[in-house]
Short mmCIF file of C-alpha atoms in Angstrom, two decimals:
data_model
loop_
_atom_site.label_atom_id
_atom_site.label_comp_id
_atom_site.label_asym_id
_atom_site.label_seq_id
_atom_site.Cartn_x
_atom_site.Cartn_y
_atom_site.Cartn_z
CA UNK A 516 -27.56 2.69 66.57
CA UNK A 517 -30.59 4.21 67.95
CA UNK A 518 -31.15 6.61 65.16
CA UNK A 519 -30.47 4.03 62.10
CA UNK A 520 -33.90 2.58 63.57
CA UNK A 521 -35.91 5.13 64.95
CA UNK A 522 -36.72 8.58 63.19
CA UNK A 523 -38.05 9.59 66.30
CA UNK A 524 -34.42 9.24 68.19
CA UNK A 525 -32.60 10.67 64.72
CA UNK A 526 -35.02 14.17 65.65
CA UNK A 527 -34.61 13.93 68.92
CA UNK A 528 -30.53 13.57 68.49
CA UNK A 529 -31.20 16.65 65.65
CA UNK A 530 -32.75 19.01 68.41
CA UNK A 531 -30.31 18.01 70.53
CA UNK A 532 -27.17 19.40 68.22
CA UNK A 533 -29.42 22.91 67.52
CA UNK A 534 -29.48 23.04 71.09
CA UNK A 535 -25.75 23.02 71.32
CA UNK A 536 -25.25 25.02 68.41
CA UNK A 537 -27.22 27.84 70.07
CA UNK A 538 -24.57 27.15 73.35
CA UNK A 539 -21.05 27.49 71.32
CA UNK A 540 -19.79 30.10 73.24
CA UNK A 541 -20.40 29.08 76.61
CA UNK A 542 -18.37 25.96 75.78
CA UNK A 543 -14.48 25.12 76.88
CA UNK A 544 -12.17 24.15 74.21
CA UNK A 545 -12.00 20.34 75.29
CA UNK A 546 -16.16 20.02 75.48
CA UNK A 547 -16.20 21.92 71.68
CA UNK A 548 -13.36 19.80 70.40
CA UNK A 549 -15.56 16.26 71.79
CA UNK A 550 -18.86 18.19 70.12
CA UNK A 551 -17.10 18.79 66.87
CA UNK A 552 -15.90 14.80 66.89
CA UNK A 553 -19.52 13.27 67.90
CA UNK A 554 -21.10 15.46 65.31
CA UNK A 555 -19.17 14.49 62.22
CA UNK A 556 -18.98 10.94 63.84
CA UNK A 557 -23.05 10.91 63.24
CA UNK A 558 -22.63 12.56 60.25
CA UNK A 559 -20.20 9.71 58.71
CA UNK A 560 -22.36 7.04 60.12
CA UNK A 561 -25.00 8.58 58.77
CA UNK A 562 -26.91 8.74 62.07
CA UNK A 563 -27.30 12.75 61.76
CA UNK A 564 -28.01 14.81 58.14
CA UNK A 565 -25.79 17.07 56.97
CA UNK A 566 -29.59 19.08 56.78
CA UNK A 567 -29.41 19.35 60.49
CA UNK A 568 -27.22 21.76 59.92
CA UNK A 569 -29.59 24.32 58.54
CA UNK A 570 -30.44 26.19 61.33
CA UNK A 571 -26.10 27.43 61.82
CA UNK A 572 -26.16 30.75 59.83
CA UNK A 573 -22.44 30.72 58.48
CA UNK A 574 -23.28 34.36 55.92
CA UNK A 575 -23.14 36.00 59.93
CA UNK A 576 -19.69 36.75 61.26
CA UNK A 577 -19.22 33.85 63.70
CA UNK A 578 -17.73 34.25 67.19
CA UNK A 579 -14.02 32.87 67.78
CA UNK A 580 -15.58 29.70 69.55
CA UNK A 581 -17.71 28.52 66.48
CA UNK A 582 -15.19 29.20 64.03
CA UNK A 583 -13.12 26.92 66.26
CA UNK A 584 -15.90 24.08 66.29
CA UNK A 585 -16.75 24.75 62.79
CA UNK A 586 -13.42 24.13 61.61
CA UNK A 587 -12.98 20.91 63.90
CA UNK A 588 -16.01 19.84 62.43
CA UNK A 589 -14.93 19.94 59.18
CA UNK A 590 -11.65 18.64 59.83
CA UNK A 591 -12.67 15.57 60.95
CA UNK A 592 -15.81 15.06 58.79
CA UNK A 593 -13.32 15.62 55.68
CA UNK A 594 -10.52 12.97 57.50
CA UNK A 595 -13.81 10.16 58.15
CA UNK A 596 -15.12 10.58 54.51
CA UNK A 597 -11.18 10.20 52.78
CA UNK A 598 -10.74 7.34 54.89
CA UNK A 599 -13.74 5.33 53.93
CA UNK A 600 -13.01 5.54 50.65
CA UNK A 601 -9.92 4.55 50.39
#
């Protein structure tokens, strides 16, 4: 709710995701499964852009862990965007 009012807590919650991004692979399964979920949650809700993810260089091989959270990510931001329009 925070950042539908505030841009300053929508960049603050934006810096906070790069920050995690750059921490992937010192991550357990369980805490990258929850990170995958709360990003595409924000995504849907339109509390984080889908810009944010700009700084994630997917052209660069990615390590096992953030193909994992990549493709939770999408996952669930594909199941939250068939589901709303329905």
């Amino acid at each position: 709710r925070l950042t539908a009012h505030s841009r300053a807590h929508r960049l603050t919650a934006q810096f906070c995701m790069w920050d995690q991004y750059k921490l992937l692979s010192e991550l357990g399964p369980g805490q990258l499964a929850n990170l995958a979920r709360l990003n595409a949650a924000l995504v849907v809700r339109d509390a984080l852009q889908l810009g944010s993810l700009k700084v994630v260089d997917f052209g660069s091989p990615l390590s096992a862990k953030s193909l994992f959270f990549w493709r939770l990510f999408m996952q669930h931001l594909l199941a939250a965007c068939s589901t709303t329009t329905q």
